[in-house]
Amino acid sequence: MDSMPSQAGPDGIRYDFQDGCRISLPPGDWHAEIMDTGTHTLLFSQGDFPQGTGSGFVCSSKKYFVPFSLKISRNGTTVLEHTLDLRGREILIEMHLGGIGDHLAWIGQVQAFAAKHECIAHCLVRPGLAELFRDQDERLIVTEDRAILERPFYARYKVLIFFNDINRDHQPTDYRQVGLAVSGAYILGLTPEARLPSIRIADGGRPIEEPYVCIATQATGHNKYWNNPVGWQRLVSHLKEKGYRVICIDRDRVAGNGTIWHHIPHGAEDMTGPHPLSERARWLRHADFFVGLSSGLSWLAWAAGCPVVMISGFTEPFNEFETPYRVINRNVCNSCSNDVTIEFERVNYMWCPRHGDSERDFECTKMISPEQVIGTVDRVIADIGGQG
């Protein structure tokens, strides 16, 4: 992003709405005001830009979507008044630092934002994800090319998870309080609800004739795994007894860190590998249901319209999309990810903030029993009229 605002006003004034409201003033006796028109709050008012001094630069502290207006006066005469209006504009949404699940949680919010404001949203996503979202919405242009950051957009917003944002400058409410599913809505000034994204489903239809279930057992941190030592083995055996083929669609057959490594469950069919997410979505679209964790493939299953059994003690159920098949054990330590008194250590694979290095570490999922998950799976099967 250029340090100089992108929009030219009269008499050398420049302004835009990239990371908040930004105003650049040439030397002169100026008075600048910034308003929040939604709450009718005067956010900034200053008139000490005296003649003969260097140029002035004003930037709002709030970087998320605010319906700003600005007013610039000189010697008591209004020189420029402008109210944020995105209609017909091209804007930029940055989310390329988020994970797969983050993108799937937020892209529906971006689509709703573009529709509400009748604008064209260029969306910068992480490498490998553009093919999943491209050409799904006429108001959404998806790219992985970081060169777009240099374009002089009228407005620009970052839809990301912001850690240690004590003053709430980048997000109006802490993501831990509201959950990943709606954090993007808060940043973009939308009503706080999960919004199903439009995604691309690879061609080919149903991939196998027999009834099947998809599972995904890998995650980015040990705290997200189902750490019951016999959990997946018991579940896979039960699903096969019910007449299902059990297809593991993780990217990695084996994943972990240090001395802790997780393998594909015994008895599951190995469909791991770096397949396009649109191809994964095809398998999920036609599966009877999906069993996974608080991770990206659960979000993909949700977006593909597949019933999701989600096993997570690390997060509160409100953190993700709503599913009637959420599995959590409230009798043990749980939901540290949504505890606002705890700062998440992103680089610590073995992060267990309350009981790390004790016999109670990761009890949030160690104590999710195979029987609890199997009972939930049987409820899904009954609800959909599936096998068994």
mmCIF file of N, CA, C and O in Angstrom, residues 199-293:
data_model
loop_
_atom_site.group_PDB
_atom_site.id
_atom_site.type_symbol
_atom_site.label_atom_id
_atom_site.label_comp_id
_atom_site.label_asym_id
_atom_site.label_seq_id
_atom_site.Cartn_x
_atom_site.Cartn_y
_atom_site.Cartn_z
ATOM 1 N N ILE A 199 -18.416 -21.997 -3.463
ATOM 2 C CA ILE A 199 -17.136 -22.595 -3.814
ATOM 3 C C ILE A 199 -17.284 -23.427 -5.081
ATOM 4 O O ILE A 199 -18.390 -23.795 -5.482
ATOM 5 N N ARG A 200 -16.158 -23.723 -5.686
ATOM 6 C CA ARG A 200 -16.162 -24.526 -6.901
ATOM 7 C C ARG A 200 -16.074 -25.998 -6.537
ATOM 8 O O ARG A 200 -15.211 -26.407 -5.743
ATOM 9 N N ILE A 201 -16.956 -26.790 -7.109
ATOM 10 C CA ILE A 201 -16.933 -28.243 -6.956
ATOM 11 C C ILE A 201 -16.381 -28.826 -8.239
ATOM 12 O O ILE A 201 -16.908 -28.551 -9.331
ATOM 13 N N ALA A 202 -15.333 -29.617 -8.167
ATOM 14 C CA ALA A 202 -14.726 -30.195 -9.364
ATOM 15 C C ALA A 202 -15.742 -31.060 -10.120
ATOM 16 O O ALA A 202 -16.649 -31.655 -9.529
ATOM 17 N N ASP A 203 -15.574 -31.107 -11.423
ATOM 18 C CA ASP A 203 -16.448 -31.932 -12.259
ATOM 19 C C ASP A 203 -16.194 -33.407 -11.995
ATOM 20 O O ASP A 203 -15.143 -33.804 -11.478
ATOM 21 N N GLY A 204 -17.161 -34.237 -12.378
ATOM 22 C CA GLY A 204 -16.990 -35.684 -12.282
ATOM 23 C C GLY A 204 -18.077 -36.396 -11.519
ATOM 24 O O GLY A 204 -18.194 -37.620 -11.581
ATOM 25 N N GLY A 205 -18.883 -35.635 -10.767
ATOM 26 C CA GLY A 205 -19.975 -36.269 -10.043
ATOM 27 C C GLY A 205 -19.493 -37.162 -8.920
ATOM 28 O O GLY A 205 -18.386 -37.005 -8.395
ATOM 29 N N ARG A 206 -20.312 -38.139 -8.578
ATOM 30 C CA ARG A 206 -20.004 -39.038 -7.467
ATOM 31 C C ARG A 206 -18.755 -39.851 -7.784
ATOM 32 O O ARG A 206 -18.684 -40.521 -8.820
ATOM 33 N N PRO A 207 -17.738 -39.857 -6.905
ATOM 34 C CA PRO A 207 -16.466 -40.516 -7.241
ATOM 35 C C PRO A 207 -16.482 -42.037 -7.115
ATOM 36 O O PRO A 207 -15.720 -42.714 -7.806
ATOM 37 N N ILE A 208 -17.304 -42.602 -6.211
ATOM 38 C CA ILE A 208 -17.408 -44.062 -6.063
ATOM 39 C C ILE A 208 -18.868 -44.421 -5.856
ATOM 40 O O ILE A 208 -19.662 -43.616 -5.367
ATOM 41 N N GLU A 209 -19.239 -45.631 -6.248
ATOM 42 C CA GLU A 209 -20.639 -46.030 -6.185
ATOM 43 C C GLU A 209 -21.085 -46.379 -4.773
ATOM 44 O O GLU A 209 -22.213 -46.084 -4.368
ATOM 45 N N GLU A 210 -20.205 -47.018 -3.992
ATOM 46 C CA GLU A 210 -20.604 -47.492 -2.671
ATOM 47 C C GLU A 210 -20.832 -46.334 -1.703
ATOM 48 O O GLU A 210 -20.242 -45.258 -1.862
ATOM 49 N N PRO A 211 -21.659 -46.539 -0.684
ATOM 50 C CA PRO A 211 -21.805 -45.524 0.360
ATOM 51 C C PRO A 211 -20.451 -45.275 1.042
ATOM 52 O O PRO A 211 -19.713 -46.222 1.327
ATOM 53 N N TYR A 212 -20.146 -44.009 1.269
ATOM 54 C CA TYR A 212 -18.857 -43.713 1.880
ATOM 55 C C TYR A 212 -18.962 -42.498 2.795
ATOM 56 O O TYR A 212 -19.872 -41.676 2.693
ATOM 57 N N VAL A 213 -17.988 -42.422 3.697
ATOM 58 C CA VAL A 213 -17.837 -41.311 4.631
ATOM 59 C C VAL A 213 -16.422 -40.777 4.480
ATOM 60 O O VAL A 213 -15.473 -41.554 4.324
ATOM 61 N N CYS A 214 -16.260 -39.485 4.510
ATOM 62 C CA CYS A 214 -14.929 -38.873 4.508
ATOM 63 C C CYS A 214 -14.517 -38.523 5.937
ATOM 64 O O CYS A 214 -15.350 -38.104 6.751
ATOM 65 N N ILE A 215 -13.246 -38.686 6.217
ATOM 66 C CA ILE A 215 -12.694 -38.267 7.498
ATOM 67 C C ILE A 215 -11.434 -37.443 7.240
ATOM 68 O O ILE A 215 -10.788 -37.572 6.193
ATOM 69 N N ALA A 216 -11.086 -36.588 8.196
ATOM 70 C CA ALA A 216 -9.819 -35.862 8.170
ATOM 71 C C ALA A 216 -9.318 -35.792 9.605
ATOM 72 O O ALA A 216 -10.017 -35.303 10.490
ATOM 73 N N THR A 217 -8.117 -36.286 9.824
ATOM 74 C CA THR A 217 -7.619 -36.483 11.191
ATOM 75 C C THR A 217 -6.441 -35.584 11.553
ATOM 76 O O THR A 217 -6.015 -35.567 12.703
ATOM 77 N N GLN A 218 -5.909 -34.835 10.575
ATOM 78 C CA GLN A 218 -4.727 -34.017 10.822
ATOM 79 C C GLN A 218 -5.109 -32.566 11.123
ATOM 80 O O GLN A 218 -6.177 -32.096 10.728
ATOM 81 N N ALA A 219 -4.198 -31.863 11.798
ATOM 82 C CA ALA A 219 -4.441 -30.471 12.168
ATOM 83 C C ALA A 219 -3.105 -29.753 12.298
ATOM 84 O O ALA A 219 -2.034 -30.371 12.230
ATOM 85 N N THR A 220 -3.162 -28.443 12.491
ATOM 86 C CA THR A 220 -1.943 -27.633 12.561
ATOM 87 C C THR A 220 -1.318 -27.586 13.945
ATOM 88 O O THR A 220 -0.200 -27.110 14.097
ATOM 89 N N GLY A 221 -2.015 -28.040 14.954
ATOM 90 C CA GLY A 221 -1.479 -28.063 16.314
ATOM 91 C C GLY A 221 -1.977 -29.283 17.051
ATOM 92 O O GLY A 221 -3.070 -29.800 16.777
ATOM 93 N N HIS A 222 -1.197 -29.765 18.017
ATOM 94 C CA HIS A 222 -1.572 -30.977 18.744
ATOM 95 C C HIS A 222 -2.886 -30.796 19.494
ATOM 96 O O HIS A 222 -3.635 -31.758 19.702
ATOM 97 N N ASN A 223 -3.186 -29.569 19.881
ATOM 98 C CA ASN A 223 -4.414 -29.316 20.634
ATOM 99 C C ASN A 223 -5.667 -29.515 19.799
ATOM 100 O O ASN A 223 -6.753 -29.683 20.352
ATOM 101 N N LYS A 224 -5.557 -29.492 18.479
ATOM 102 C CA LYS A 224 -6.730 -29.662 17.621
ATOM 103 C C LYS A 224 -7.024 -31.128 17.303
ATOM 104 O O LYS A 224 -8.098 -31.454 16.805
ATOM 105 N N TYR A 225 -6.074 -32.001 17.579
ATOM 106 C CA TYR A 225 -6.261 -33.416 17.256
ATOM 107 C C TYR A 225 -7.257 -34.073 18.209
ATOM 108 O O TYR A 225 -7.474 -33.595 19.335
ATOM 109 N N TRP A 226 -7.825 -35.186 17.755
ATOM 110 C CA TRP A 226 -8.584 -36.055 18.660
ATOM 111 C C TRP A 226 -7.545 -36.960 19.317
ATOM 112 O O TRP A 226 -7.114 -37.946 18.732
ATOM 113 N N ASN A 227 -7.156 -36.611 20.530
ATOM 114 C CA ASN A 227 -6.017 -37.253 21.168
ATOM 115 C C ASN A 227 -6.373 -38.486 21.997
ATOM 116 O O ASN A 227 -5.535 -38.969 22.767
ATOM 117 N N ASN A 228 -7.594 -38.968 21.846
ATOM 118 C CA ASN A 228 -7.920 -40.262 22.451
ATOM 119 C C ASN A 228 -7.156 -41.353 21.683
ATOM 120 O O ASN A 228 -7.286 -41.457 20.465
ATOM 121 N N PRO A 229 -6.357 -42.174 22.360
ATOM 122 C CA PRO A 229 -5.449 -43.089 21.643
ATOM 123 C C PRO A 229 -6.142 -44.164 20.817
ATOM 124 O O PRO A 229 -5.528 -44.713 19.892
ATOM 125 N N VAL A 230 -7.395 -44.484 21.143
ATOM 126 C CA VAL A 230 -8.091 -45.528 20.372
ATOM 127 C C VAL A 230 -9.295 -44.955 19.616
ATOM 128 O O VAL A 230 -10.076 -45.699 19.030
ATOM 129 N N GLY A 231 -9.419 -43.620 19.619
ATOM 130 C CA GLY A 231 -10.615 -43.010 19.067
ATOM 131 C C GLY A 231 -10.851 -43.302 17.604
ATOM 132 O O GLY A 231 -11.902 -43.864 17.220
ATOM 133 N N TRP A 232 -9.907 -42.936 16.759
ATOM 134 C CA TRP A 232 -10.114 -43.103 15.321
ATOM 135 C C TRP A 232 -10.220 -44.580 14.935
ATOM 136 O O TRP A 232 -11.036 -44.951 14.074
ATOM 137 N N GLN A 233 -9.420 -45.428 15.549
ATOM 138 C CA GLN A 233 -9.469 -46.851 15.216
ATOM 139 C C GLN A 233 -10.851 -47.429 15.508
ATOM 140 O O GLN A 233 -11.432 -48.147 14.683
ATOM 141 N N ARG A 234 -11.402 -47.109 16.670
ATOM 142 C CA ARG A 234 -12.727 -47.608 17.027
ATOM 143 C C ARG A 234 -13.804 -47.036 16.095
ATOM 144 O O ARG A 234 -14.741 -47.726 15.697
ATOM 145 N N LEU A 235 -13.681 -45.752 15.766
ATOM 146 C CA LEU A 235 -14.677 -45.120 14.908
ATOM 147 C C LEU A 235 -14.643 -45.703 13.500
ATOM 148 O O LEU A 235 -15.701 -46.009 12.924
ATOM 149 N N VAL A 236 -13.466 -45.867 12.935
ATOM 150 C CA VAL A 236 -13.349 -46.422 11.583
ATOM 151 C C VAL A 236 -13.928 -47.833 11.542
ATOM 152 O O VAL A 236 -14.672 -48.190 10.607
ATOM 153 N N SER A 237 -13.634 -48.640 12.543
ATOM 154 C CA SER A 237 -14.189 -50.005 12.595
ATOM 155 C C SER A 237 -15.705 -49.967 12.637
ATOM 156 O O SER A 237 -16.390 -50.753 11.951
ATOM 157 N N HIS A 238 -16.267 -49.048 13.426
ATOM 158 C CA HIS A 238 -17.722 -48.932 13.531
ATOM 159 C C HIS A 238 -18.335 -48.521 12.198
ATOM 160 O O HIS A 238 -19.365 -49.090 11.780
ATOM 161 N N LEU A 239 -17.731 -47.563 11.527
ATOM 162 C CA LEU A 239 -18.274 -47.108 10.238
ATOM 163 C C LEU A 239 -18.237 -48.222 9.205
ATOM 164 O O LEU A 239 -19.180 -48.379 8.412
ATOM 165 N N LYS A 240 -17.189 -49.007 9.214
ATOM 166 C CA LYS A 240 -17.091 -50.109 8.259
ATOM 167 C C LYS A 240 -18.110 -51.201 8.575
ATOM 168 O O LYS A 240 -18.688 -51.809 7.667
ATOM 169 N N GLU A 241 -18.351 -51.413 9.863
ATOM 170 C CA GLU A 241 -19.395 -52.368 10.248
ATOM 171 C C GLU A 241 -20.774 -51.905 9.780
ATOM 172 O O GLU A 241 -21.664 -52.719 9.507
ATOM 173 N N LYS A 242 -20.945 -50.587 9.683
ATOM 174 C CA LYS A 242 -22.199 -50.012 9.202
ATOM 175 C C LYS A 242 -22.323 -50.070 7.680
ATOM 176 O O LYS A 242 -23.358 -49.675 7.130
ATOM 177 N N GLY A 243 -21.292 -50.541 7.018
ATOM 178 C CA GLY A 243 -21.349 -50.685 5.568
ATOM 179 C C GLY A 243 -20.752 -49.541 4.780
ATOM 180 O O GLY A 243 -20.943 -49.450 3.563
ATOM 181 N N TYR A 244 -20.002 -48.690 5.447
ATOM 182 C CA TYR A 244 -19.399 -47.548 4.772
ATOM 183 C C TYR A 244 -17.949 -47.822 4.382
ATOM 184 O O TYR A 244 -17.205 -48.467 5.142
ATOM 185 N N ARG A 245 -17.561 -47.284 3.240
ATOM 186 C CA ARG A 245 -16.145 -47.111 2.963
ATOM 187 C C ARG A 245 -15.704 -45.823 3.666
ATOM 188 O O ARG A 245 -16.423 -44.821 3.643
ATOM 189 N N VAL A 246 -14.553 -45.860 4.296
ATOM 190 C CA VAL A 246 -14.070 -44.717 5.067
ATOM 191 C C VAL A 246 -12.866 -44.127 4.336
ATOM 192 O O VAL A 246 -11.817 -44.773 4.234
ATOM 193 N N ILE A 247 -13.032 -42.917 3.822
ATOM 194 C CA ILE A 247 -12.036 -42.289 2.962
ATOM 195 C C ILE A 247 -11.343 -41.161 3.730
ATOM 196 O O ILE A 247 -11.981 -40.197 4.158
ATOM 197 N N CYS A 248 -10.029 -41.271 3.907
ATOM 198 C CA CYS A 248 -9.258 -40.219 4.577
ATOM 199 C C CYS A 248 -8.770 -39.221 3.529
ATOM 200 O O CYS A 248 -8.024 -39.587 2.610
ATOM 201 N N ILE A 249 -9.200 -37.967 3.647
ATOM 202 C CA ILE A 249 -8.885 -36.951 2.642
ATOM 203 C C ILE A 249 -7.903 -35.900 3.153
ATOM 204 O O ILE A 249 -7.800 -34.804 2.598
ATOM 205 N N ASP A 250 -7.163 -36.202 4.208
ATOM 206 C CA ASP A 250 -6.117 -35.286 4.671
ATOM 207 C C ASP A 250 -5.095 -35.045 3.567
ATOM 208 O O ASP A 250 -4.882 -35.889 2.694
ATOM 209 N N ARG A 251 -4.440 -33.900 3.632
ATOM 210 C CA ARG A 251 -3.319 -33.664 2.709
ATOM 211 C C ARG A 251 -2.146 -34.572 3.068
ATOM 212 O O ARG A 251 -1.499 -35.159 2.191
ATOM 213 N N ASP A 252 -1.859 -34.699 4.382
ATOM 214 C CA ASP A 252 -0.680 -35.444 4.831
ATOM 215 C C ASP A 252 -1.076 -36.789 5.421
ATOM 216 O O ASP A 252 -1.954 -36.875 6.286
ATOM 217 N N ARG A 253 -0.388 -37.815 4.959
ATOM 218 C CA ARG A 253 -0.617 -39.146 5.523
ATOM 219 C C ARG A 253 -0.068 -39.230 6.946
ATOM 220 O O ARG A 253 -0.635 -39.890 7.813
ATOM 221 N N VAL A 254 1.038 -38.534 7.171
ATOM 222 C CA VAL A 254 1.674 -38.470 8.481
ATOM 223 C C VAL A 254 2.017 -37.012 8.740
ATOM 224 O O VAL A 254 2.560 -36.332 7.867
ATOM 225 N N ALA A 255 1.702 -36.508 9.920
ATOM 226 C CA ALA A 255 2.020 -35.118 10.259
ATOM 227 C C ALA A 255 2.285 -35.008 11.746
ATOM 228 O O ALA A 255 1.782 -35.798 12.546
ATOM 229 N N GLY A 256 3.078 -34.017 12.113
ATOM 230 C CA GLY A 256 3.368 -33.814 13.526
ATOM 231 C C GLY A 256 4.530 -32.875 13.716
ATOM 232 O O GLY A 256 4.889 -32.100 12.820
ATOM 233 N N ASN A 257 5.158 -32.979 14.891
ATOM 234 C CA ASN A 257 6.244 -32.082 15.240
ATOM 235 C C ASN A 257 7.075 -32.740 16.332
ATOM 236 O O ASN A 257 6.519 -33.322 17.272
ATOM 237 N N GLY A 258 8.387 -32.630 16.226
ATOM 238 C CA GLY A 258 9.245 -33.183 17.264
ATOM 239 C C GLY A 258 9.086 -34.689 17.400
ATOM 240 O O GLY A 258 9.296 -35.433 16.445
ATOM 241 N N THR A 259 8.677 -35.119 18.579
ATOM 242 C CA THR A 259 8.501 -36.561 18.826
ATOM 243 C C THR A 259 7.043 -36.994 18.708
ATOM 244 O O THR A 259 6.730 -38.154 18.973
ATOM 245 N N ILE A 260 6.155 -36.079 18.335
ATOM 246 C CA ILE A 260 4.728 -36.384 18.248
ATOM 247 C C ILE A 260 4.320 -36.417 16.782
ATOM 248 O O ILE A 260 4.404 -35.403 16.079
ATOM 249 N N TRP A 261 3.867 -37.578 16.315
ATOM 250 C CA TRP A 261 3.454 -37.728 14.926
ATOM 251 C C TRP A 261 2.139 -38.497 14.850
ATOM 252 O O TRP A 261 1.916 -39.442 15.606
ATOM 253 N N HIS A 262 1.287 -38.068 13.943
ATOM 254 C CA HIS A 262 -0.035 -38.660 13.774
ATOM 255 C C HIS A 262 -0.124 -39.315 12.399
ATOM 256 O O HIS A 262 0.236 -38.707 11.386
ATOM 257 N N HIS A 263 -0.652 -40.519 12.376
ATOM 258 C CA HIS A 263 -0.738 -41.305 11.145
ATOM 259 C C HIS A 263 -2.202 -41.478 10.734
ATOM 260 O O HIS A 263 -3.117 -41.369 11.552
ATOM 261 N N ILE A 264 -2.392 -41.811 9.473
ATOM 262 C CA ILE A 264 -3.732 -42.126 8.983
ATOM 263 C C ILE A 264 -4.303 -43.286 9.806
ATOM 264 O O ILE A 264 -3.578 -44.230 10.158
ATOM 265 N N PRO A 265 -5.568 -43.218 10.202
ATOM 266 C CA PRO A 265 -6.129 -44.288 11.041
ATOM 267 C C PRO A 265 -6.114 -45.646 10.343
ATOM 268 O O PRO A 265 -6.336 -45.745 9.130
ATOM 269 N N HIS A 266 -5.858 -46.673 11.105
ATOM 270 C CA HIS A 266 -5.886 -48.035 10.575
ATOM 271 C C HIS A 266 -7.284 -48.360 10.046
ATOM 272 O O HIS A 266 -8.291 -48.104 10.699
ATOM 273 N N GLY A 267 -7.335 -48.892 8.845
ATOM 274 C CA GLY A 267 -8.600 -49.305 8.249
ATOM 275 C C GLY A 267 -9.221 -48.276 7.331
ATOM 276 O O GLY A 267 -10.137 -48.595 6.568
ATOM 277 N N ALA A 268 -8.727 -47.032 7.379
ATOM 278 C CA ALA A 268 -9.250 -46.004 6.483
ATOM 279 C C ALA A 268 -8.550 -46.110 5.127
ATOM 280 O O ALA A 268 -7.381 -46.492 5.034
ATOM 281 N N GLU A 269 -9.267 -45.785 4.070
ATOM 282 C CA GLU A 269 -8.683 -45.798 2.726
ATOM 283 C C GLU A 269 -7.894 -44.510 2.511
ATOM 284 O O GLU A 269 -8.371 -43.412 2.819
ATOM 285 N N ASP A 270 -6.697 -44.667 1.976
ATOM 286 C CA ASP A 270 -5.762 -43.554 1.862
ATOM 287 C C ASP A 270 -6.015 -42.761 0.582
ATOM 288 O O ASP A 270 -5.654 -43.181 -0.515
ATOM 289 N N MET A 271 -6.642 -41.575 0.764
ATOM 290 C CA MET A 271 -6.809 -40.636 -0.345
ATOM 291 C C MET A 271 -6.094 -39.333 -0.012
ATOM 292 O O MET A 271 -6.505 -38.251 -0.430
ATOM 293 N N THR A 272 -5.021 -39.440 0.784
ATOM 294 C CA THR A 272 -4.259 -38.264 1.152
ATOM 295 C C THR A 272 -3.456 -37.761 -0.038
ATOM 296 O O THR A 272 -3.297 -38.450 -1.046
ATOM 297 N N GLY A 273 -2.962 -36.548 0.094
ATOM 298 C CA GLY A 273 -2.155 -35.964 -0.969
ATOM 299 C C GLY A 273 -2.576 -34.540 -1.269
ATOM 300 O O GLY A 273 -3.624 -34.077 -0.813
ATOM 301 N N PRO A 274 -1.767 -33.834 -2.054
ATOM 302 C CA PRO A 274 -2.023 -32.413 -2.338
ATOM 303 C C PRO A 274 -3.023 -32.195 -3.462
ATOM 304 O O PRO A 274 -2.735 -31.527 -4.458
ATOM 305 N N HIS A 275 -4.207 -32.755 -3.308
ATOM 306 C CA HIS A 275 -5.243 -32.600 -4.330
ATOM 307 C C HIS A 275 -5.872 -31.211 -4.239
ATOM 308 O O HIS A 275 -5.944 -30.620 -3.151
ATOM 309 N N PRO A 276 -6.346 -30.669 -5.364
ATOM 310 C CA PRO A 276 -7.042 -29.375 -5.309
ATOM 311 C C PRO A 276 -8.234 -29.441 -4.356
ATOM 312 O O PRO A 276 -8.911 -30.470 -4.252
ATOM 313 N N LEU A 277 -8.498 -28.362 -3.661
ATOM 314 C CA LEU A 277 -9.609 -28.353 -2.714
ATOM 315 C C LEU A 277 -10.950 -28.516 -3.417
ATOM 316 O O LEU A 277 -11.901 -29.043 -2.825
ATOM 317 N N SER A 278 -11.050 -28.089 -4.666
ATOM 318 C CA SER A 278 -12.300 -28.303 -5.403
ATOM 319 C C SER A 278 -12.549 -29.790 -5.626
ATOM 320 O O SER A 278 -13.705 -30.238 -5.660
ATOM 321 N N GLU A 279 -11.481 -30.588 -5.759
ATOM 322 C CA GLU A 279 -11.620 -32.033 -5.874
ATOM 323 C C GLU A 279 -12.013 -32.638 -4.524
ATOM 324 O O GLU A 279 -12.859 -33.533 -4.453
ATOM 325 N N ARG A 280 -11.420 -32.127 -3.452
ATOM 326 C CA ARG A 280 -11.850 -32.566 -2.120
ATOM 327 C C ARG A 280 -13.330 -32.235 -1.909
ATOM 328 O O ARG A 280 -14.081 -33.015 -1.327
ATOM 329 N N ALA A 281 -13.737 -31.069 -2.392
ATOM 330 C CA ALA A 281 -15.136 -30.671 -2.247
ATOM 331 C C ALA A 281 -16.061 -31.608 -3.011
ATOM 332 O O ALA A 281 -17.197 -31.863 -2.581
ATOM 333 N N ARG A 282 -15.607 -32.129 -4.142
ATOM 334 C CA ARG A 282 -16.421 -33.100 -4.902
ATOM 335 C C ARG A 282 -16.653 -34.364 -4.074
ATOM 336 O O ARG A 282 -17.787 -34.872 -3.999
ATOM 337 N N TRP A 283 -15.614 -34.853 -3.439
ATOM 338 C CA TRP A 283 -15.774 -36.039 -2.596
ATOM 339 C C TRP A 283 -16.703 -35.749 -1.415
ATOM 340 O O TRP A 283 -17.533 -36.577 -1.037
ATOM 341 N N LEU A 284 -16.587 -34.573 -0.859
ATOM 342 C CA LEU A 284 -17.428 -34.215 0.282
ATOM 343 C C LEU A 284 -18.874 -34.002 -0.135
ATOM 344 O O LEU A 284 -19.803 -34.370 0.603
ATOM 345 N N ARG A 285 -19.101 -33.422 -1.294
ATOM 346 C CA ARG A 285 -20.467 -33.168 -1.755
ATOM 347 C C ARG A 285 -21.282 -34.460 -1.828
ATOM 348 O O ARG A 285 -22.495 -34.466 -1.549
ATOM 349 N N HIS A 286 -20.621 -35.558 -2.171
ATOM 350 C CA HIS A 286 -21.343 -36.818 -2.388
ATOM 351 C C HIS A 286 -21.208 -37.803 -1.221
ATOM 352 O O HIS A 286 -21.818 -38.879 -1.262
ATOM 353 N N ALA A 287 -20.436 -37.461 -0.208
ATOM 354 C CA ALA A 287 -20.312 -38.320 0.972
ATOM 355 C C ALA A 287 -21.589 -38.268 1.798
ATOM 356 O O ALA A 287 -22.293 -37.254 1.811
ATOM 357 N N ASP A 288 -21.881 -39.354 2.520
ATOM 358 C CA ASP A 288 -23.035 -39.331 3.427
ATOM 359 C C ASP A 288 -22.811 -38.317 4.543
ATOM 360 O O ASP A 288 -23.735 -37.609 4.941
ATOM 361 N N PHE A 289 -21.587 -38.248 5.051
ATOM 362 C CA PHE A 289 -21.227 -37.230 6.037
ATOM 363 C C PHE A 289 -19.716 -37.209 6.186
ATOM 364 O O PHE A 289 -18.996 -38.008 5.568
ATOM 365 N N PHE A 290 -19.247 -36.282 6.996
ATOM 366 C CA PHE A 290 -17.813 -36.077 7.220
ATOM 367 C C PHE A 290 -17.549 -36.054 8.714
ATOM 368 O O PHE A 290 -18.347 -35.510 9.494
ATOM 369 N N VAL A 291 -16.416 -36.626 9.125
ATOM 370 C CA VAL A 291 -15.988 -36.563 10.519
ATOM 371 C C VAL A 291 -14.606 -35.919 10.558
ATOM 372 O O VAL A 291 -13.675 -36.390 9.894
ATOM 373 N N GLY A 292 -14.492 -34.819 11.309
ATOM 374 C CA GLY A 292 -13.216 -34.130 11.352
ATOM 375 C C GLY A 292 -13.048 -33.305 12.608
ATOM 376 O O GLY A 292 -13.778 -33.489 13.596
ATOM 377 N N LEU A 293 -12.118 -32.398 12.558
ATOM 378 C CA LEU A 293 -11.694 -31.605 13.709
ATOM 379 C C LEU A 293 -12.000 -30.134 13.455
ATOM 380 O O LEU A 293 -12.606 -29.781 12.448
#
